[in-house]
Short mmCIF file of C-alpha atoms (C1' of nucleotides) in Angstrom, two decimals:
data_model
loop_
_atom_site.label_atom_id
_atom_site.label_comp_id
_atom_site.label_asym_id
_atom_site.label_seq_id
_atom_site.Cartn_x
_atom_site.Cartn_y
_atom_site.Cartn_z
CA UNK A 73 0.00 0.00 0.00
CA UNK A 74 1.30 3.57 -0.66
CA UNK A 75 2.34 5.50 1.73
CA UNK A 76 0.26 8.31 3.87
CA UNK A 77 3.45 10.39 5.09
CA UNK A 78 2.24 13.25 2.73
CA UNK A 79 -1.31 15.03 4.33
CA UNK A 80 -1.95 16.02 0.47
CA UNK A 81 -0.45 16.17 -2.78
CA UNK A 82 -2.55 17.93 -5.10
CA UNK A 83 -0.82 18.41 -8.60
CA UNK A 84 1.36 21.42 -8.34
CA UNK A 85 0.34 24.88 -9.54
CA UNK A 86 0.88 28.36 -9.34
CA UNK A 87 -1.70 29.10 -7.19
CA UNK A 88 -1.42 25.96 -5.43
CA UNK A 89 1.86 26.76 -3.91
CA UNK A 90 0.70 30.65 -3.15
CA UNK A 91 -2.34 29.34 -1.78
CA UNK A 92 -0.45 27.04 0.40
CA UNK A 93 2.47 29.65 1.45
CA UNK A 94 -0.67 31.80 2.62
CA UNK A 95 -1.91 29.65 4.92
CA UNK A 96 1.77 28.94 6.07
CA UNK A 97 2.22 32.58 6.88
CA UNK A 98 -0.86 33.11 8.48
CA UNK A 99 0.06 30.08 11.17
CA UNK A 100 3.87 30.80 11.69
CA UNK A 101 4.00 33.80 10.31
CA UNK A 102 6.51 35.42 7.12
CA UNK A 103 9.68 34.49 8.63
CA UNK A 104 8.17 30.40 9.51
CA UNK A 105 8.09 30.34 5.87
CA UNK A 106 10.83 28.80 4.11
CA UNK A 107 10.95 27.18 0.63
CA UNK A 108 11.87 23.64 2.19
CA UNK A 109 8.67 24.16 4.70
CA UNK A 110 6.25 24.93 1.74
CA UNK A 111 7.72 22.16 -0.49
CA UNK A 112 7.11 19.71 2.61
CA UNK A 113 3.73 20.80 3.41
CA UNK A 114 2.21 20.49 -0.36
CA UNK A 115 4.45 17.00 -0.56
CA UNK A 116 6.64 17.40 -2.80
CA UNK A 117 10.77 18.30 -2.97
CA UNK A 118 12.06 21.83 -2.52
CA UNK A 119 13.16 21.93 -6.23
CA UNK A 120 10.15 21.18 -7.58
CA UNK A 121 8.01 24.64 -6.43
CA UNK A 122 10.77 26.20 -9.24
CA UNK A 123 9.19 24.32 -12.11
CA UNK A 124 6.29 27.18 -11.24
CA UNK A 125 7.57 30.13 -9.81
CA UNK A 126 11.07 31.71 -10.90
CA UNK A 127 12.05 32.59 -6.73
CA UNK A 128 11.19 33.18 -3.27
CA UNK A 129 10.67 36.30 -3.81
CA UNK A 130 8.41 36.57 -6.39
CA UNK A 131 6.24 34.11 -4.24
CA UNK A 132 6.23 36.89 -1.24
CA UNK A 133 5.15 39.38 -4.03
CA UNK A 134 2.38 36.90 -5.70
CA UNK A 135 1.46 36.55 -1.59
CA UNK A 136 0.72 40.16 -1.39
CA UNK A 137 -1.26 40.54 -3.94
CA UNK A 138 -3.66 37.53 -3.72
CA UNK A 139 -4.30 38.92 -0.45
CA UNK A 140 -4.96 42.32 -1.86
CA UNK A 141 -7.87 40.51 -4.20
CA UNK A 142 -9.64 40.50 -1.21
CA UNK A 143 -10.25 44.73 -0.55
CA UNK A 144 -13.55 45.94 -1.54
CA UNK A 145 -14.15 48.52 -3.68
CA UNK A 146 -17.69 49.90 -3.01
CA UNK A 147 -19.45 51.66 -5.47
CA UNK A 148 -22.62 53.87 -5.53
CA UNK A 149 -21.54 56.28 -2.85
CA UNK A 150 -19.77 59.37 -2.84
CA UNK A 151 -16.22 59.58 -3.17
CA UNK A 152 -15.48 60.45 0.24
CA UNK A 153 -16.88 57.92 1.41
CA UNK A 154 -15.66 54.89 -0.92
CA UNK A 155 -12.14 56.48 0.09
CA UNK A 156 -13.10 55.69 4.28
CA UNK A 157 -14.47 52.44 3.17
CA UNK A 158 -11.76 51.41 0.87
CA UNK A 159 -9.53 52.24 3.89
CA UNK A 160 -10.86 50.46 6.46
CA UNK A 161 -11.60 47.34 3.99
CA UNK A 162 -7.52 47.42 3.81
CA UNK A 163 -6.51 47.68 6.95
CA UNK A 164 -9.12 44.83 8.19
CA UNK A 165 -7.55 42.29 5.09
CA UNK A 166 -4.04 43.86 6.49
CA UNK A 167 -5.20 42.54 10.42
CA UNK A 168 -6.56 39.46 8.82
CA UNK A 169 -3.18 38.53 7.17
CA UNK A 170 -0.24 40.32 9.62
CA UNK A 171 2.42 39.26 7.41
CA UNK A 172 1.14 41.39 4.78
CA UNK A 173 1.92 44.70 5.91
CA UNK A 174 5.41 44.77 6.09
CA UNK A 175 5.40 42.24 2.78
CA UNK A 176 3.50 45.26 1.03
CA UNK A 177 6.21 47.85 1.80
CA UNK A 178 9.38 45.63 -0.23
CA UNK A 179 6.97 44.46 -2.94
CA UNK A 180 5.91 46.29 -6.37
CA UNK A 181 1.90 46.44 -6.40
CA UNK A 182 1.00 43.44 -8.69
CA UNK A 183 -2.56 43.39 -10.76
CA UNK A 184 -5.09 43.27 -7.67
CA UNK A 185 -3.00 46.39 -5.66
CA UNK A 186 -2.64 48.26 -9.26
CA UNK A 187 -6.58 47.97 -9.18
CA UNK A 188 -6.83 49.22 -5.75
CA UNK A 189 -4.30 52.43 -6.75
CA UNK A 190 -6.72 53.18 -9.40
CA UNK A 191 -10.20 53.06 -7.34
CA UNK A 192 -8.34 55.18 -4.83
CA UNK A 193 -6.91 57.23 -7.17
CA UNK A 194 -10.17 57.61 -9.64
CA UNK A 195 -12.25 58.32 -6.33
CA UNK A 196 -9.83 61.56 -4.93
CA UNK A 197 -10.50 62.67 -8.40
CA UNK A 198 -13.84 62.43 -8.46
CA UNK A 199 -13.59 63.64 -5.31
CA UNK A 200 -13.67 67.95 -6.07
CA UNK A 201 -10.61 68.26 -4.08
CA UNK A 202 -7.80 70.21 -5.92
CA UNK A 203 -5.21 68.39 -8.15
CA UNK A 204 -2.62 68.67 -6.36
CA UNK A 205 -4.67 67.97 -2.55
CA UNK A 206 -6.18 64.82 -4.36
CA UNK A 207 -2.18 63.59 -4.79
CA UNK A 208 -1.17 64.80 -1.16
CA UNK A 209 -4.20 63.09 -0.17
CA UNK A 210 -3.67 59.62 -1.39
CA UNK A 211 -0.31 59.00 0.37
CA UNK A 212 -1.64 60.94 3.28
CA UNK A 213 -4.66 58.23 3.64
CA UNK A 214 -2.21 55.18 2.30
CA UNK A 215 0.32 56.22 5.23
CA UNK A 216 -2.42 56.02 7.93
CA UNK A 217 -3.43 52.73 6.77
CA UNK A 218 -0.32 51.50 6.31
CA UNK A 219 1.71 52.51 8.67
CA UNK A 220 -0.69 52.86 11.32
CA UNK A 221 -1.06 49.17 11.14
CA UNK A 222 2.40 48.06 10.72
CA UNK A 223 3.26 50.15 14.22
CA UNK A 224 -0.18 48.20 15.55
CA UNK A 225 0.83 44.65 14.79
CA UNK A 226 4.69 45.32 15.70
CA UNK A 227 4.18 45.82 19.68
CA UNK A 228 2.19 42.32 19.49
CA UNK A 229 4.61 40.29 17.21
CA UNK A 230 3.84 36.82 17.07
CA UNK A 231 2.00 36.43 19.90
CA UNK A 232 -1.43 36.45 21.58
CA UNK A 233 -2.85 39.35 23.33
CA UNK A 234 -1.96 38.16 26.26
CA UNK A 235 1.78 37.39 26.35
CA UNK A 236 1.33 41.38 24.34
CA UNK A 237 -0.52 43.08 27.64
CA UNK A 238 2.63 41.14 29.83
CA UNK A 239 5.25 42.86 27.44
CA UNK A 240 3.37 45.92 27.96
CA UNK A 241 3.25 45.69 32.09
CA UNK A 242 6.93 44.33 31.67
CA UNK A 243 8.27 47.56 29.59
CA UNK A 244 6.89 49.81 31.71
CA UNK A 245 8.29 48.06 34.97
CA UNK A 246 11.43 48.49 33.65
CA UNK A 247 11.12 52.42 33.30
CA UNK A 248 12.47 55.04 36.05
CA UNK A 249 8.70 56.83 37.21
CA UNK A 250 10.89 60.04 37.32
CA UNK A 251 12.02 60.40 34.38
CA UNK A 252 9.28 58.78 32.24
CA UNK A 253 6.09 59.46 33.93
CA UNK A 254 4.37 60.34 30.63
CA UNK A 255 5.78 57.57 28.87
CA UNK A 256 4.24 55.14 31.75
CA UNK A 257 0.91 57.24 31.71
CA UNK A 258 0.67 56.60 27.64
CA UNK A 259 1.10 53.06 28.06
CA UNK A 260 -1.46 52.74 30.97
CA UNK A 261 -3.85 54.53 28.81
CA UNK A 262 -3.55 51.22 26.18
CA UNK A 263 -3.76 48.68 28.90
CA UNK A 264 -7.34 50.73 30.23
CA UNK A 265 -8.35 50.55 26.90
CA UNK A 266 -9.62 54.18 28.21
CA UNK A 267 -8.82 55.59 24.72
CA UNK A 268 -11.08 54.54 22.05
CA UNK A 269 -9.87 53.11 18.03
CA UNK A 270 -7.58 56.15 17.11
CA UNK A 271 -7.42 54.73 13.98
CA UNK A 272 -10.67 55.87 12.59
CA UNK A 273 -10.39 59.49 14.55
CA UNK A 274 -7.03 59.91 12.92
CA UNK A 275 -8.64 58.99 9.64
CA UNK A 276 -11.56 61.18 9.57
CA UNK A 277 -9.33 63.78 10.86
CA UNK A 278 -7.07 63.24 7.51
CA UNK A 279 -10.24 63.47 5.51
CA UNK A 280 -11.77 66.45 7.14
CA UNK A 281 -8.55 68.12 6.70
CA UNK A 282 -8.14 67.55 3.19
CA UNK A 283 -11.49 68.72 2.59
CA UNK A 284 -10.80 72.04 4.60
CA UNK A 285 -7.72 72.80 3.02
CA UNK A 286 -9.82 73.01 -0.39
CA UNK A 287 -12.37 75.35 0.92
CA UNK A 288 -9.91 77.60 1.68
CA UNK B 160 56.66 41.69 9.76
CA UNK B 161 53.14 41.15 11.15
CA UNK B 162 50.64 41.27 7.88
CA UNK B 163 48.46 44.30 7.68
CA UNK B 164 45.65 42.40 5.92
CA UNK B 165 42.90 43.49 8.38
CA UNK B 166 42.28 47.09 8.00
CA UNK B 167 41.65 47.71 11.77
CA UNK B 168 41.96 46.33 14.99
CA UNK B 169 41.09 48.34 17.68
CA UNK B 170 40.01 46.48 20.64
CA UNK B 171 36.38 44.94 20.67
CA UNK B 172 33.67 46.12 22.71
CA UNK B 173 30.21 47.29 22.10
CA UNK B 174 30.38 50.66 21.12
CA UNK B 175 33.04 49.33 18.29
CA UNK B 176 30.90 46.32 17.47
CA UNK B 177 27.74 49.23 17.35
CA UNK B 178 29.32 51.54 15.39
CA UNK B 179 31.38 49.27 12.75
CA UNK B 180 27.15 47.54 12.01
CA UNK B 181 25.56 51.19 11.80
CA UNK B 182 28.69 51.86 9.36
CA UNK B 183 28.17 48.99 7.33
CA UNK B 184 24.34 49.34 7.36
CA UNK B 185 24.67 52.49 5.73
CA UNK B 186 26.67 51.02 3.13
CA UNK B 187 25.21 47.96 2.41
CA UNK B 188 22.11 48.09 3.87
CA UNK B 189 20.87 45.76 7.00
CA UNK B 190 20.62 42.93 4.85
CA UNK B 191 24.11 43.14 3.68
CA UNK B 192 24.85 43.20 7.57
CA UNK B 193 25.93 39.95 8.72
CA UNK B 194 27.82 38.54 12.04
CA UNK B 195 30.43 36.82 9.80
CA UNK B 196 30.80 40.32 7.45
CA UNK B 197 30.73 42.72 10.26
CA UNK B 198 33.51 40.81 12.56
CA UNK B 199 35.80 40.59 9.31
CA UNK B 200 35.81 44.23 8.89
CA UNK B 201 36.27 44.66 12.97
CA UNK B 202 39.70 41.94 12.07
CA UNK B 203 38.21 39.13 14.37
CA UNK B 204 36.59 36.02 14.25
CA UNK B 205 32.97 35.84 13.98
CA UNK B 206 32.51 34.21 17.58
CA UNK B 207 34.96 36.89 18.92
CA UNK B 208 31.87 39.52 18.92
CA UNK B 209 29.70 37.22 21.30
CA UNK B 210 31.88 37.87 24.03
CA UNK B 211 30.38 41.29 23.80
CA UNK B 212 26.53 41.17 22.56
CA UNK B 213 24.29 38.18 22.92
CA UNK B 214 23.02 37.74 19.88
CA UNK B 215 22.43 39.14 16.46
CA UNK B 216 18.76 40.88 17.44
CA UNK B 217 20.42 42.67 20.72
CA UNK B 218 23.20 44.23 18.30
CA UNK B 219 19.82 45.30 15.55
CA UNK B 220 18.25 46.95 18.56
CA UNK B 221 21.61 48.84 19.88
CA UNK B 222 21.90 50.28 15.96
CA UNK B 223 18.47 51.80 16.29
CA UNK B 224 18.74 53.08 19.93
CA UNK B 225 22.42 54.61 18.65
CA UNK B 226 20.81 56.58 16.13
CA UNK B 227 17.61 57.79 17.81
CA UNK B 228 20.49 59.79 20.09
CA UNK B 229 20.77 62.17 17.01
CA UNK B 230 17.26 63.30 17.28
CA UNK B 231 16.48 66.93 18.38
CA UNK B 232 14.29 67.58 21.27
CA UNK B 233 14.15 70.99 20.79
CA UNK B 234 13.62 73.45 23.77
CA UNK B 235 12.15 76.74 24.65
CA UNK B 236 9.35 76.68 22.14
CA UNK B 237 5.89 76.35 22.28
CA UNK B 238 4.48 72.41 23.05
CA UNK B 239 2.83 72.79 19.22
CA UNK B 240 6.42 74.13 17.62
CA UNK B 241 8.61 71.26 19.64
CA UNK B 242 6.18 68.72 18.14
CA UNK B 243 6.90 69.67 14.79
CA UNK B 244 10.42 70.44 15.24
CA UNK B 245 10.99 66.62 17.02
CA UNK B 246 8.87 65.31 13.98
CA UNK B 247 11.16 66.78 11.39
CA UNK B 248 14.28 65.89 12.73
CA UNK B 249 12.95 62.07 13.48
CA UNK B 250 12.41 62.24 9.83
CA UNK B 251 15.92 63.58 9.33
CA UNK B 252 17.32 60.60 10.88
CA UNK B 253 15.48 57.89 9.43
CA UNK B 254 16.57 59.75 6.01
CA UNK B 255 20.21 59.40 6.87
CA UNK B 256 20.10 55.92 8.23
CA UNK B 257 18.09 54.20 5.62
CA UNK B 258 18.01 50.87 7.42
CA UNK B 259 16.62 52.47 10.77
CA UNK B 260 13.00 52.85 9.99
CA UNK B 261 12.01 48.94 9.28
CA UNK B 262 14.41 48.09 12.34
CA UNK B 263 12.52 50.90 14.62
CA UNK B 264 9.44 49.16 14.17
CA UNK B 265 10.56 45.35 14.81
CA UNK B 266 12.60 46.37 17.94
CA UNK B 267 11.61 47.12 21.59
CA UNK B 268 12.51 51.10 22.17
CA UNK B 269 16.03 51.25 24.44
CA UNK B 270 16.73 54.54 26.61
CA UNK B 271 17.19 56.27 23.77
CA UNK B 272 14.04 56.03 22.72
CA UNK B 273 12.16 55.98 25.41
CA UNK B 274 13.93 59.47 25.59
CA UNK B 275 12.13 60.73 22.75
CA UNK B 276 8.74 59.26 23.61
CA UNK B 277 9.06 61.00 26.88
CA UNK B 278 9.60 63.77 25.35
CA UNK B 279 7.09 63.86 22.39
CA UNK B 280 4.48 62.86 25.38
CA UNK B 281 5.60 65.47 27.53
CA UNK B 282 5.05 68.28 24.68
CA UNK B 283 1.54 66.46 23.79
CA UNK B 284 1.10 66.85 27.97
CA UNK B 285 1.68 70.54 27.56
CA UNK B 286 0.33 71.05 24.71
CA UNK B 287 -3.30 72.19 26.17
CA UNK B 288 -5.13 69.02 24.04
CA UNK B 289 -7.46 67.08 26.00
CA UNK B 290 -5.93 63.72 27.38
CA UNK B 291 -8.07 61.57 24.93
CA UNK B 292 -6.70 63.76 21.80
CA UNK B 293 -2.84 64.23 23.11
CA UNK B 294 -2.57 60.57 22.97
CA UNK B 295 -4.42 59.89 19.39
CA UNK B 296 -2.20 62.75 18.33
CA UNK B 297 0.80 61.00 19.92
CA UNK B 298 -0.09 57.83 17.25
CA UNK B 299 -1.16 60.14 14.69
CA UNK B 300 2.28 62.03 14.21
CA UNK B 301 4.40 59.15 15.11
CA UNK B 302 2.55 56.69 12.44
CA UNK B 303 2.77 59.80 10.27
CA UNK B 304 6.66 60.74 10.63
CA UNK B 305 7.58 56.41 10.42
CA UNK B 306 5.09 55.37 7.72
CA UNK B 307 5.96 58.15 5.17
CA UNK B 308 9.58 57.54 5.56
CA UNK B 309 9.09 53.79 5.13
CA UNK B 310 6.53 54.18 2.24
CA UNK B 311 8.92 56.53 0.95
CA UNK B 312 11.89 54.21 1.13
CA UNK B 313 10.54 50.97 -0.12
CA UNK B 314 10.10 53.04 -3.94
CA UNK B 315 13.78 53.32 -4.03
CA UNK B 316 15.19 50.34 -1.63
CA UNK B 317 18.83 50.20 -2.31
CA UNK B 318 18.78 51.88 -5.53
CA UNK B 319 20.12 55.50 -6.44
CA UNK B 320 17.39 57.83 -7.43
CA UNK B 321 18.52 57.19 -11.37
CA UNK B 322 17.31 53.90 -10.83
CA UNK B 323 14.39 54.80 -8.95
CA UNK B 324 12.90 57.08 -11.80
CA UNK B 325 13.89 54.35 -14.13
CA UNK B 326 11.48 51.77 -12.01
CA UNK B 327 8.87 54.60 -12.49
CA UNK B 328 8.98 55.01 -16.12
CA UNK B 329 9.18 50.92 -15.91
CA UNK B 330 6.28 50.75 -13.77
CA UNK B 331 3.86 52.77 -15.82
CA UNK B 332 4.80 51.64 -19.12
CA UNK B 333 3.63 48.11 -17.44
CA UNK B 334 -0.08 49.55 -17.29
CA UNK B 335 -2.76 49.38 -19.50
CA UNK B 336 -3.27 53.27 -20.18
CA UNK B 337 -7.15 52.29 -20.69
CA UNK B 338 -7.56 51.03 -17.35
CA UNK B 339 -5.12 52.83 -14.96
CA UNK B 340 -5.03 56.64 -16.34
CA UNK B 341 -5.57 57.68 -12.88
CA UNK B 342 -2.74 55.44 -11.75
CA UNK B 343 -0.15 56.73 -14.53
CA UNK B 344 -1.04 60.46 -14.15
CA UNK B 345 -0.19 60.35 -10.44
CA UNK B 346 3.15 58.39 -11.12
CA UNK B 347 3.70 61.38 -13.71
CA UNK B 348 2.88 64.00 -11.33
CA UNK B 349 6.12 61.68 -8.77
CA UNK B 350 8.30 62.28 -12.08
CA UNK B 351 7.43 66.06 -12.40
CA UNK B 352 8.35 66.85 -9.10
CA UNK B 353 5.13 69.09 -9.62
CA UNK B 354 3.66 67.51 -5.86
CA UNK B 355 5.27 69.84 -3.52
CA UNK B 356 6.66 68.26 -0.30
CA UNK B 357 3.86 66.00 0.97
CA UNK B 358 5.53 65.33 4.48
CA UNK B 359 5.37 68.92 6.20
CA UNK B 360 1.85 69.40 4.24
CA UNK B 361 0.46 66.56 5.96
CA UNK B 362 2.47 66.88 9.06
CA UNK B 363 0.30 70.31 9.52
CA UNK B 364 -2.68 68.85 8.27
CA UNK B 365 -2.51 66.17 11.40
CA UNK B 366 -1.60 69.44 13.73
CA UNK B 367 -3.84 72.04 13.01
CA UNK B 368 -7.04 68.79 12.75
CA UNK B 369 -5.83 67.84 16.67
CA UNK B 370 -6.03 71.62 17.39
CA UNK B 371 -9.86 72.18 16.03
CA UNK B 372 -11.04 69.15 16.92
CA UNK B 373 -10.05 70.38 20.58
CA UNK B 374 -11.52 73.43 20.27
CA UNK B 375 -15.23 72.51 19.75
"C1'" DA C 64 38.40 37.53 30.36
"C1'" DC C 65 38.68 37.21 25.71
"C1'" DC C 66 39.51 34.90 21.23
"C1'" DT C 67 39.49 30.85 17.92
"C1'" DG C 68 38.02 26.79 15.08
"C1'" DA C 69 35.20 23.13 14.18
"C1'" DA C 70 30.62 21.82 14.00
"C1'" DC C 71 25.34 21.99 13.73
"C1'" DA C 72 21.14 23.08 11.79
"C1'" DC C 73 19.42 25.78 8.91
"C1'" DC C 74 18.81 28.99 4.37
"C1'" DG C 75 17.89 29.99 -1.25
"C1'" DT C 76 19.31 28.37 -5.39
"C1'" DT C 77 22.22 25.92 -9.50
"C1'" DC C 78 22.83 22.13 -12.06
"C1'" DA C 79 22.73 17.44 -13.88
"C1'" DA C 80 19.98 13.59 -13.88
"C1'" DG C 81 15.90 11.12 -14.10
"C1'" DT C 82 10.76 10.21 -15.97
"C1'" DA D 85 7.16 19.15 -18.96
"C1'" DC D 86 7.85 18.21 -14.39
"C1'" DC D 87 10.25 16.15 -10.39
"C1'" DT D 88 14.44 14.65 -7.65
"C1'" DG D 89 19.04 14.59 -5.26
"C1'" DA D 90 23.38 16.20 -4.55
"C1'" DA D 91 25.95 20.21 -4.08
"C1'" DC D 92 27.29 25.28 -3.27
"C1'" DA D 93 27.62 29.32 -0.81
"C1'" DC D 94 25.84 31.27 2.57
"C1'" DC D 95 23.39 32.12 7.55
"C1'" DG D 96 23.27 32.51 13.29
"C1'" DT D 97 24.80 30.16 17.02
"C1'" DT D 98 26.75 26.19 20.44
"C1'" DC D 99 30.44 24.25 22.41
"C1'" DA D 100 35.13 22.85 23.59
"C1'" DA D 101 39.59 24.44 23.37
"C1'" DG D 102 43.13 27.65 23.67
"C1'" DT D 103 45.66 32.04 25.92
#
DNA sequence: ACCTGAACACCGTTCAAGT
DNA sequence: ACCTGAACACCGTTCAAGT
């Protein structure tokens, strides 16, 4: 009888292995994912994923952007507001996947992010804002999203929100009160969950901003 | 006559061992930073620098904490102006130390940094926001100042700016024209240099929004 | 106390060989 | 056309040995 060592061996594919290396990041995250763990996990030798993909890296980049598939890009509302929901439909695929924020940075945008640069892009236009506050505005609401997540997901790397809250209590245990009583106070404030999602207040303040600066 | 084959040999410690990897970083980059690179150009043995550091990640963290020392903390000027000021010259430093903006977000803040949190808190503090906005203002600048310069980075990651502009003109000539005019027209308007500096415009943007958002 | 050298357990990838 | 196996040039780090 054949062997059952392998858990599956589907026939090898493109999306097969990204599909796979997905699922790999999302469980051990980016850096659990080597090319000898991904050929061992779909069954089959290292050297065989190259028959389908050219190198490691172009897998990361093919990673980002099958993830990026996934953003919605709502229609029938005004462009203001497909710009908020756009954002926030990012950063939620961005929480869902943590691996893919930082992956997004050191890739070029393949097909699906190209697509999301142009709904963006066409909805600032359509937006009324000025030329030029319709560029500053795109990388002003791209930053948020990005960025604000990236500095989000690196004080709880690879690990629950538990061992995260113990990190917390154990930085600020290891801070002199005297010198750093704001510093302490700050981080207090996140484990009271006293101060409510900045992320959306910072991004409506973005928004209204933009739109201000236009009026004027 | 004793070989002069290594270039330098001052005596190890870690300061040296610091210094040499923020040297080479610059150079190189942090992935062309290894233990077995940086100890040749130090003139020892790669196990030599382990009587010093503990481990590659406590040497990654020292390189960041060495370079947030540069930052200004600017005194004497109103809570609003030493934001701004602190802001720019964080900026300033990432700039110069290409490598130091990915590292600052995968490593635990050392006394150096803590520095500058204390002191970007204490100007929030005295800044006459509310508590709630001083410390979504806090996030707001700080994701602000770090995600620009890392968004900003990752367009030309170890290239010259030649290069970069090349990528551009690479980049767009990639797209369908039908489908992704409003993609192409804002990589123009990069290649123009027509889009003023978007940093400081948003920088203000996030400033003056915390400061009317107090006020009503 | 500090440095060295051999070794271990990993990487991504090339290349020749199999079917 | 696709898969395999051995090999290469790297990693970070452990451990025993030297001074």
């Amino acid at each position: 009888m054949p062997s059952k060592q392998t858990p599956q061996r589907q026939p090898l594919s493109r999306t097969a292995i990204v599909s796979a290396a997905i699922d790999l990041a999302d469980l051990d995250g980016v850096q659990g994912l080597s090319m000898r763990n991904l050929a061992r996990r779909l069954g089959f030798e290292v050297m065989a994923l190259y028959n389908h993909i050219a190198n490691k890296n172009e897998l990361l980049s093919m990673m980002v952007d099958t993830v990026a598939e996934q953003i919605d890009e709502p229609s029938g509302v005004e462009p203001l507001q497909a710009i908020r929901a756009n954002a926030m439909s990012t950063r939620a695929v961005l929480i869902k996947h943590p691996w893919a924020a930082e992956l997004w940075l050191k890739h070029l945008p393949g097909p699906a992010r190209v697509a999301q640069m142009e709904f963006l892009l066409r909805a600032f236009d359509e937006s009324g804002l000025s030329k030029d506050l319709a560029h500053h505005g795109f990388h002003a609401i791209t930053n948020h999203v990005h960025g604000y997540t990236l500095q989000e997901q690196s004080m709880t790397l690879g690990s629950d929100p538990e061992e995260a809250e113990d990190a917390m209590h154990a930085f600020i245990a290891s801070l002199s009160p005297n010198d750093h009583s704001h510093t302490i106070a700050h981080v207090h404030q996140h484990l009271d969950g006293s101060t409510s999602s900045s992320f959306e207040l910072v991004l409506d303040l973005i928004l209204d901003g933009l739109v201000r600066l236009d009026g004027q």
